[in-house]
PDB file of N, CA and C in Angstrom:
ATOM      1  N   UNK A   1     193.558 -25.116 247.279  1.00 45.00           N
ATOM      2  CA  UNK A   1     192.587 -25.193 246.221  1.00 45.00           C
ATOM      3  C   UNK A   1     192.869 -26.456 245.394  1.00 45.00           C
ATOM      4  N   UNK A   2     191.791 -26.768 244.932  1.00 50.00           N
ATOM      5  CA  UNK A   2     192.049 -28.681 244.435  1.00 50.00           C
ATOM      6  C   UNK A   2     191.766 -28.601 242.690  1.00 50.00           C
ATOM      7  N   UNK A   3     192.637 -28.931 242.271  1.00 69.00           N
ATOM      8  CA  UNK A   3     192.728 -28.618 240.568  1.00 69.00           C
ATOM      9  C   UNK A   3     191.298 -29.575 240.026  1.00 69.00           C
ATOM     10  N   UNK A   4     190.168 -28.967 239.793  1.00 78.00           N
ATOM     11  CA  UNK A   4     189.301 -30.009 238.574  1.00 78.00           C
ATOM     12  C   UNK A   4     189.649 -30.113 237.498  1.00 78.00           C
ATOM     13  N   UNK A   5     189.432 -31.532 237.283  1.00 84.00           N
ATOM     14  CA  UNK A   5     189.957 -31.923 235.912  1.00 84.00           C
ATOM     15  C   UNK A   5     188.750 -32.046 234.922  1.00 84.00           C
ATOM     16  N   UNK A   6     189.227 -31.790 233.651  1.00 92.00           N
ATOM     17  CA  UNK A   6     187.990 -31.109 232.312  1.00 92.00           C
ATOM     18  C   UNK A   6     187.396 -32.874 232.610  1.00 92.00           C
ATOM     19  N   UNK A   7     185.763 -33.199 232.166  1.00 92.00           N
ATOM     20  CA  UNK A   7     185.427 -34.223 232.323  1.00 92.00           C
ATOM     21  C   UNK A   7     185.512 -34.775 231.151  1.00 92.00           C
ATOM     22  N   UNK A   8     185.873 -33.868 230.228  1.00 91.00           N
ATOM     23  CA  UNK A   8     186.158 -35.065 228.859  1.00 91.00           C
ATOM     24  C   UNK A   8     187.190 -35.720 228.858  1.00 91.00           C
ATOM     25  N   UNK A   9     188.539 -35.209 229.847  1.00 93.00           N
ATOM     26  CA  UNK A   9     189.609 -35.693 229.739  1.00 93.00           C
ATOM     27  C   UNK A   9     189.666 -36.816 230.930  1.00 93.00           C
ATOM     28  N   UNK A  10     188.580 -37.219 231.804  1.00 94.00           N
ATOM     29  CA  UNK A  10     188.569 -37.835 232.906  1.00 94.00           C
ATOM     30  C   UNK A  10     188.425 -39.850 232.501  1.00 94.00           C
ATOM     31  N   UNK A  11     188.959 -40.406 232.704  1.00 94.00           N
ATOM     32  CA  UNK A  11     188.870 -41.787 232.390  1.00 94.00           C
ATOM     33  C   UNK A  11     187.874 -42.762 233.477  1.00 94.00           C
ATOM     34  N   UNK A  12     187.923 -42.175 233.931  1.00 95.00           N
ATOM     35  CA  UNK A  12     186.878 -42.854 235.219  1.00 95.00           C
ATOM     36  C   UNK A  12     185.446 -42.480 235.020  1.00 95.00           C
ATOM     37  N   UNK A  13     184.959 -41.535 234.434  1.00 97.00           N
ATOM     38  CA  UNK A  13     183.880 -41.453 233.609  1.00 97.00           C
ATOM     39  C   UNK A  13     183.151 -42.118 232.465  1.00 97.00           C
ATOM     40  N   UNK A  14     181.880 -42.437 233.018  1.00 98.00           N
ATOM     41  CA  UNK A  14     181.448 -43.082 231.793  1.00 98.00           C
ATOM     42  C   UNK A  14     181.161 -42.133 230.446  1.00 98.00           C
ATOM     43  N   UNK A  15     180.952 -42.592 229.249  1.00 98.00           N
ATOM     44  CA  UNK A  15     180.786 -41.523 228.155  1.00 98.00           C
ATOM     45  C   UNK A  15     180.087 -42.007 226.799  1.00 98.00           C
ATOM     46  N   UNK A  16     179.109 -41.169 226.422  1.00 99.00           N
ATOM     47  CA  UNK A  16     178.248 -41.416 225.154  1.00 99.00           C
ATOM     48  C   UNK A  16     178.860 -41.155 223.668  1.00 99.00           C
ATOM     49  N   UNK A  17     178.976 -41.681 223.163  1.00 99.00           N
ATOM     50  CA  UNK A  17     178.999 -41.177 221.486  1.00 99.00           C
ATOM     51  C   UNK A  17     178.085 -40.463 220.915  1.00 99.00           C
ATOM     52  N   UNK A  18     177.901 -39.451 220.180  1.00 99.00           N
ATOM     53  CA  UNK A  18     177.006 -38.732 219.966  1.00 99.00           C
ATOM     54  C   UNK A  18     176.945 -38.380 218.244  1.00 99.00           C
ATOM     55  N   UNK A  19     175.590 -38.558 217.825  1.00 97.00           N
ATOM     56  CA  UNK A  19     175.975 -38.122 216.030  1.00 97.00           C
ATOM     57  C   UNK A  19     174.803 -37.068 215.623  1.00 97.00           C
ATOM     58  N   UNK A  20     175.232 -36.587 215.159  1.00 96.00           N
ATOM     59  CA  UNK A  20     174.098 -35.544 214.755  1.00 96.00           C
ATOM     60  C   UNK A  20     173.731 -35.449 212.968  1.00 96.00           C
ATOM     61  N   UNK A  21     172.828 -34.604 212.835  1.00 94.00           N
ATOM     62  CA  UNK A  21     172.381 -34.631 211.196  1.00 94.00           C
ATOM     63  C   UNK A  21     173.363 -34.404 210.137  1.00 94.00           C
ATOM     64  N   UNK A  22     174.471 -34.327 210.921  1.00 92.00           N
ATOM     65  CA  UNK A  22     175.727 -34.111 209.423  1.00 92.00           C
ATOM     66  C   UNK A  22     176.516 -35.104 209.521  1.00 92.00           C
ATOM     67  N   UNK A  23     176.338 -36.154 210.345  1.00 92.00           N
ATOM     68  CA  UNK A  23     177.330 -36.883 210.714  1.00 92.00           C
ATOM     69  C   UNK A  23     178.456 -37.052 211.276  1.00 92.00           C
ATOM     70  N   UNK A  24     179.036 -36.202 212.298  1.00 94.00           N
ATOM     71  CA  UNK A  24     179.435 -35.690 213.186  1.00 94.00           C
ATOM     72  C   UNK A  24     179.192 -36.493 214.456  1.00 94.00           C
ATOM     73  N   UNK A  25     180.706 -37.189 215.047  1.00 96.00           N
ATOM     74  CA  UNK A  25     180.530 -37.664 216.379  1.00 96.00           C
ATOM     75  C   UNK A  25     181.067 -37.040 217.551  1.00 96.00           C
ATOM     76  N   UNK A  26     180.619 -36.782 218.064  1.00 97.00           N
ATOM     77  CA  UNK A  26     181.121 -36.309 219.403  1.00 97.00           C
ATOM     78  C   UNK A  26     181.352 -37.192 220.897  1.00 97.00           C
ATOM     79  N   UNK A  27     182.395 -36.459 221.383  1.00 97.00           N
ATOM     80  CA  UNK A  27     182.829 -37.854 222.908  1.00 97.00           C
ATOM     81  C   UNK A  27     181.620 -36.785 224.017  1.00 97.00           C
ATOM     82  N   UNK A  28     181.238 -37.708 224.462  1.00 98.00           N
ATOM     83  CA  UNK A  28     180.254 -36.520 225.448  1.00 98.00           C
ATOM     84  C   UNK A  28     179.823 -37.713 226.949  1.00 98.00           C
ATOM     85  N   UNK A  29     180.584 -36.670 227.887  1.00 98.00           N
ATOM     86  CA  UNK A  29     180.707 -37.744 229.493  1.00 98.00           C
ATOM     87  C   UNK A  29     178.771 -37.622 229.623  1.00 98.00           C
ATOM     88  N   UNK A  30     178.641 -39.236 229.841  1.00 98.00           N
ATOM     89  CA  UNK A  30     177.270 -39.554 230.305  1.00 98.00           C
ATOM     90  C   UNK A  30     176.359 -38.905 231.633  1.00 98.00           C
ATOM     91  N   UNK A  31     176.889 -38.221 231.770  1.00 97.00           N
ATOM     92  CA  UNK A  31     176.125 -37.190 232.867  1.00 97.00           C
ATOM     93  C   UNK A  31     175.835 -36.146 233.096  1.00 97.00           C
ATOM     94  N   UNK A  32     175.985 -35.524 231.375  1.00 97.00           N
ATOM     95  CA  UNK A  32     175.766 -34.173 230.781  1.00 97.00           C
ATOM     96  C   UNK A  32     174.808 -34.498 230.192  1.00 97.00           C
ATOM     97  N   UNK A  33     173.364 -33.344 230.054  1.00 98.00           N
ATOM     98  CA  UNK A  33     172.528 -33.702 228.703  1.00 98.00           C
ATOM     99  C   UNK A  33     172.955 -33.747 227.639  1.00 98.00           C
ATOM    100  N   UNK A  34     172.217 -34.296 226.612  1.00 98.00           N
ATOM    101  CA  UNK A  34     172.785 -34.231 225.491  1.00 98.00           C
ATOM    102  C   UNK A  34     171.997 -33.183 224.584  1.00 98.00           C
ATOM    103  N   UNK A  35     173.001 -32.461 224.405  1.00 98.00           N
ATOM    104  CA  UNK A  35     172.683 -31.195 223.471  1.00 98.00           C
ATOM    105  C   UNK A  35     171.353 -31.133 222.269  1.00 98.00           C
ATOM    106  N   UNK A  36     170.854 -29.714 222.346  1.00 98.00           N
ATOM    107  CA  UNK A  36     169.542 -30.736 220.942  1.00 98.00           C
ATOM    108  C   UNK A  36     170.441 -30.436 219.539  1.00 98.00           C
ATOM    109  N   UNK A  37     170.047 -30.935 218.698  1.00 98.00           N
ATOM    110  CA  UNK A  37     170.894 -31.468 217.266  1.00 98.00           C
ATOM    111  C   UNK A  37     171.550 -32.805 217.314  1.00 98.00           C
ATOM    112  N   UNK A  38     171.753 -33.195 218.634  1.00 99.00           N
ATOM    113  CA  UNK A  38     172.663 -34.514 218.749  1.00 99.00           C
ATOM    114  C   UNK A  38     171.547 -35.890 219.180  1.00 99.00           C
ATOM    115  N   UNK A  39     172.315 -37.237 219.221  1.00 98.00           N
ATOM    116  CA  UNK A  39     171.387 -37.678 219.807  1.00 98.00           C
ATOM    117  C   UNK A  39     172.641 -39.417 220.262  1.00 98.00           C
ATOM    118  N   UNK A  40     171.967 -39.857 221.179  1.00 98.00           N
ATOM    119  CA  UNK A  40     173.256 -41.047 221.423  1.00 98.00           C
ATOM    120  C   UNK A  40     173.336 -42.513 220.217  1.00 98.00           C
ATOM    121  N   UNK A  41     174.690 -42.319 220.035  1.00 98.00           N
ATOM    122  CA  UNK A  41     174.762 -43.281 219.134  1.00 98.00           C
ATOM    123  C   UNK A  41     175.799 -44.550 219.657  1.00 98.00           C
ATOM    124  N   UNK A  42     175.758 -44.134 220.730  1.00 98.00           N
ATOM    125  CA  UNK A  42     176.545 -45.562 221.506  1.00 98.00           C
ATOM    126  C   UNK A  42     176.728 -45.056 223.009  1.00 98.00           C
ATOM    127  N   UNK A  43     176.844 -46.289 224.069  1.00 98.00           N
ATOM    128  CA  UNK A  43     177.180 -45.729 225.153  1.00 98.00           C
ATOM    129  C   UNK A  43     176.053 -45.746 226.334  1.00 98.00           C
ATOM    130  N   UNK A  44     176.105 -45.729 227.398  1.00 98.00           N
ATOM    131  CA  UNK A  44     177.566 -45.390 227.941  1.00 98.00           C
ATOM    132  C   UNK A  44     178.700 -46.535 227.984  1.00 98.00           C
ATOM    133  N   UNK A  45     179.947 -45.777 227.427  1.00 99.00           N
ATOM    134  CA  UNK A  45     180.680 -46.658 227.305  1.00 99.00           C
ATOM    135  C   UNK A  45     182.160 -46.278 228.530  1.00 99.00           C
ATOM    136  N   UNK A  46     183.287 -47.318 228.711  1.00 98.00           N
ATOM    137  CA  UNK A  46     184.622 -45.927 229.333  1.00 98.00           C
ATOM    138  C   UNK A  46     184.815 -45.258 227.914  1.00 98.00           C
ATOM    139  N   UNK A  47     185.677 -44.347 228.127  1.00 97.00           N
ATOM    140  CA  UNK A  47     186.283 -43.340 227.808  1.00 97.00           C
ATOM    141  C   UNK A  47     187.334 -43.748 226.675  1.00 97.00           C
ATOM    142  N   UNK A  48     187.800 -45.201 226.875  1.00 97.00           N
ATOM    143  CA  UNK A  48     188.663 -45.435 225.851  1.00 97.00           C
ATOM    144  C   UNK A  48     187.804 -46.123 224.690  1.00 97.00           C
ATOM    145  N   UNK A  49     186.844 -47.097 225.142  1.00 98.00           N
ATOM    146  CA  UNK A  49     185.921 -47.987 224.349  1.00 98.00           C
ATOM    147  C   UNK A  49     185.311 -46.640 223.203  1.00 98.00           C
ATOM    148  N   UNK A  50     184.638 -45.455 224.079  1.00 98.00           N
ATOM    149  CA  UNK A  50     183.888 -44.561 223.058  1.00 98.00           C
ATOM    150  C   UNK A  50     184.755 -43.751 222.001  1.00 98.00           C
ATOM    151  N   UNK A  51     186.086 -43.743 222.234  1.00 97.00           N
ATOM    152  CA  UNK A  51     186.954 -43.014 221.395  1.00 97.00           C
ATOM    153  C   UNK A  51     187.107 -44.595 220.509  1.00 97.00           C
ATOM    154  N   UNK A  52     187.456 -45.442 221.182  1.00 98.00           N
ATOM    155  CA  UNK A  52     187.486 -46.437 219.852  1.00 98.00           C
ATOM    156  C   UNK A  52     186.015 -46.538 218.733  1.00 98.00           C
ATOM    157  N   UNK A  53     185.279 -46.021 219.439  1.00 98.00           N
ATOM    158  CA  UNK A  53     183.851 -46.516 218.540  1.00 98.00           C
ATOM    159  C   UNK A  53     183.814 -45.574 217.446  1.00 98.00           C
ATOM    160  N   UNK A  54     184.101 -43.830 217.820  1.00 97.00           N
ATOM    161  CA  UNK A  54     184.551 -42.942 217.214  1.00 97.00           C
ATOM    162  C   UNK A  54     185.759 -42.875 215.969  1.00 97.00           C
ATOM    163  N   UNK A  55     186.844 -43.747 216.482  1.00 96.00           N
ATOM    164  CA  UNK A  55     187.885 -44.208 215.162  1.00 96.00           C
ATOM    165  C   UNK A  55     187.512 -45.027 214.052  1.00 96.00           C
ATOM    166  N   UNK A  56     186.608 -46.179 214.580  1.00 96.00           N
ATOM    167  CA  UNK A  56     186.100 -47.057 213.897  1.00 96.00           C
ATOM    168  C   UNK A  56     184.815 -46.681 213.438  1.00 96.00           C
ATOM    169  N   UNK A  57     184.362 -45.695 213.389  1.00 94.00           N
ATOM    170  CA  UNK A  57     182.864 -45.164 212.601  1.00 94.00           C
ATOM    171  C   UNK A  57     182.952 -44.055 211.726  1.00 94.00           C
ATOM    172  N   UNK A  58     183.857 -43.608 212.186  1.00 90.00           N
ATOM    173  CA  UNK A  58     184.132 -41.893 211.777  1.00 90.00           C
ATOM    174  C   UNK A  58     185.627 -41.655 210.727  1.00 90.00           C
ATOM    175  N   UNK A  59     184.881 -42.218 209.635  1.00 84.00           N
ATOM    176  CA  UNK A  59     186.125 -42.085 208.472  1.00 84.00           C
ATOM    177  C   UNK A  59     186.437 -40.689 207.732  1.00 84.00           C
ATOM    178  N   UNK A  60     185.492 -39.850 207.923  1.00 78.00           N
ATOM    179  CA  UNK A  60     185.455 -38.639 206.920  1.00 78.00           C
ATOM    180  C   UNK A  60     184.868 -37.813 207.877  1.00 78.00           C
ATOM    181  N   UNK A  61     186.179 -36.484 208.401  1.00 71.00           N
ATOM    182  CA  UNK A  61     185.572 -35.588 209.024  1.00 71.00           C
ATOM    183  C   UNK A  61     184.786 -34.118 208.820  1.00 71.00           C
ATOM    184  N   UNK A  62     184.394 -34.910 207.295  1.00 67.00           N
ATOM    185  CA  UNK A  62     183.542 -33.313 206.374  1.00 67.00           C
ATOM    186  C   UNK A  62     182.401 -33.666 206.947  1.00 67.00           C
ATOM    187  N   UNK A  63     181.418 -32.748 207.163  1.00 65.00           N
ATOM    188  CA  UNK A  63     179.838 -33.012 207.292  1.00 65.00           C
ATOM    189  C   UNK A  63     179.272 -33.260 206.246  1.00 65.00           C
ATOM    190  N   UNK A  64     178.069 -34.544 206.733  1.00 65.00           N
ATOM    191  CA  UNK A  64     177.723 -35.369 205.603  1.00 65.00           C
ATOM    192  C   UNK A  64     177.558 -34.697 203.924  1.00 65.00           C
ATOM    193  N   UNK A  65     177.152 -33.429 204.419  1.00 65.00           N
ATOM    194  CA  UNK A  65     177.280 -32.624 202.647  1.00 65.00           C
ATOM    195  C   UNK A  65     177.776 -32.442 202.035  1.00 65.00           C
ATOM    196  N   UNK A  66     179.353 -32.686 202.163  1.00 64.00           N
ATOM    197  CA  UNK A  66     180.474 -32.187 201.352  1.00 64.00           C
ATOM    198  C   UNK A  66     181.375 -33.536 201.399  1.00 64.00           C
ATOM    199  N   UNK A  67     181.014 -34.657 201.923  1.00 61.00           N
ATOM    200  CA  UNK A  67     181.108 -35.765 201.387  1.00 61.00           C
ATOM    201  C   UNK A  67     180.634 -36.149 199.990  1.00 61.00           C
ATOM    202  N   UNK A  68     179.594 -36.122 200.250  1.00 61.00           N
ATOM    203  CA  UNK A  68     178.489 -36.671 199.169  1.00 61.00           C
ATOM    204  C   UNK A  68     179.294 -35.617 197.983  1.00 61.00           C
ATOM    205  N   UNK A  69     179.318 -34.451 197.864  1.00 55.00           N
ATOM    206  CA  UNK A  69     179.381 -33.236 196.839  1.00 55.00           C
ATOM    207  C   UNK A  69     181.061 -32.884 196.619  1.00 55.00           C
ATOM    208  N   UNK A  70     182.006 -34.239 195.760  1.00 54.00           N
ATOM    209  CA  UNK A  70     183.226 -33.927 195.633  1.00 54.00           C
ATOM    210  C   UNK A  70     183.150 -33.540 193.622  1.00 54.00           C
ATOM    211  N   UNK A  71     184.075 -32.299 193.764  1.00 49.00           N
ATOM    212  CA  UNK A  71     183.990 -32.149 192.577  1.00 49.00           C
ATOM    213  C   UNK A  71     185.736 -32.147 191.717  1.00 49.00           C
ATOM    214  N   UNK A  72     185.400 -32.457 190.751  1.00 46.00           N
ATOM    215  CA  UNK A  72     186.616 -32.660 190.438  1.00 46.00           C
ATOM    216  C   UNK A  72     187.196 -31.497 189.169  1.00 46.00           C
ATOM    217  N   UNK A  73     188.305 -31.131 189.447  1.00 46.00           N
ATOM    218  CA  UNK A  73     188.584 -29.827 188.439  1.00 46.00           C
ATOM    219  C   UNK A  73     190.170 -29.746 187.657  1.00 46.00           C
TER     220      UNK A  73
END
């Protein structure tokens, strides 16, 4: 029996960046649909390029609402 490997973890795959209405990115291999709520925000890229695009875009991992809404006490 031949071990499959998860395709998010696969490097030989190409792969989309994905952002949705809260601002939220996701790594998502280019040969999956893309989910509805999401939509492509880079890509197809490899696997290392889209995690870099993801480090470099994605500073705050609250959804966009609780960014905006810091309160101080």
């Amino acid at each position: 029996m031949s071990e499959q490997q998860n395709p998010f973890d696969n490097d030989a795959l190409d792969f989309l960046v994905l952002l949705n209405a809260r601002q939220q990115y996701s790594l998502w291999p280019a040969f999956a649909p893309v989910p509805a709520g999401w939509h492509n925000a880079a890509g197809p890229l490899t696997r290392s390029a889209a995690i870099e695009f993801i480090e470099a875009n994605w500073h705050d991992m609250r959804p966009a609402t609780q960014q905006t809404s810091s309160t101080a006490h």
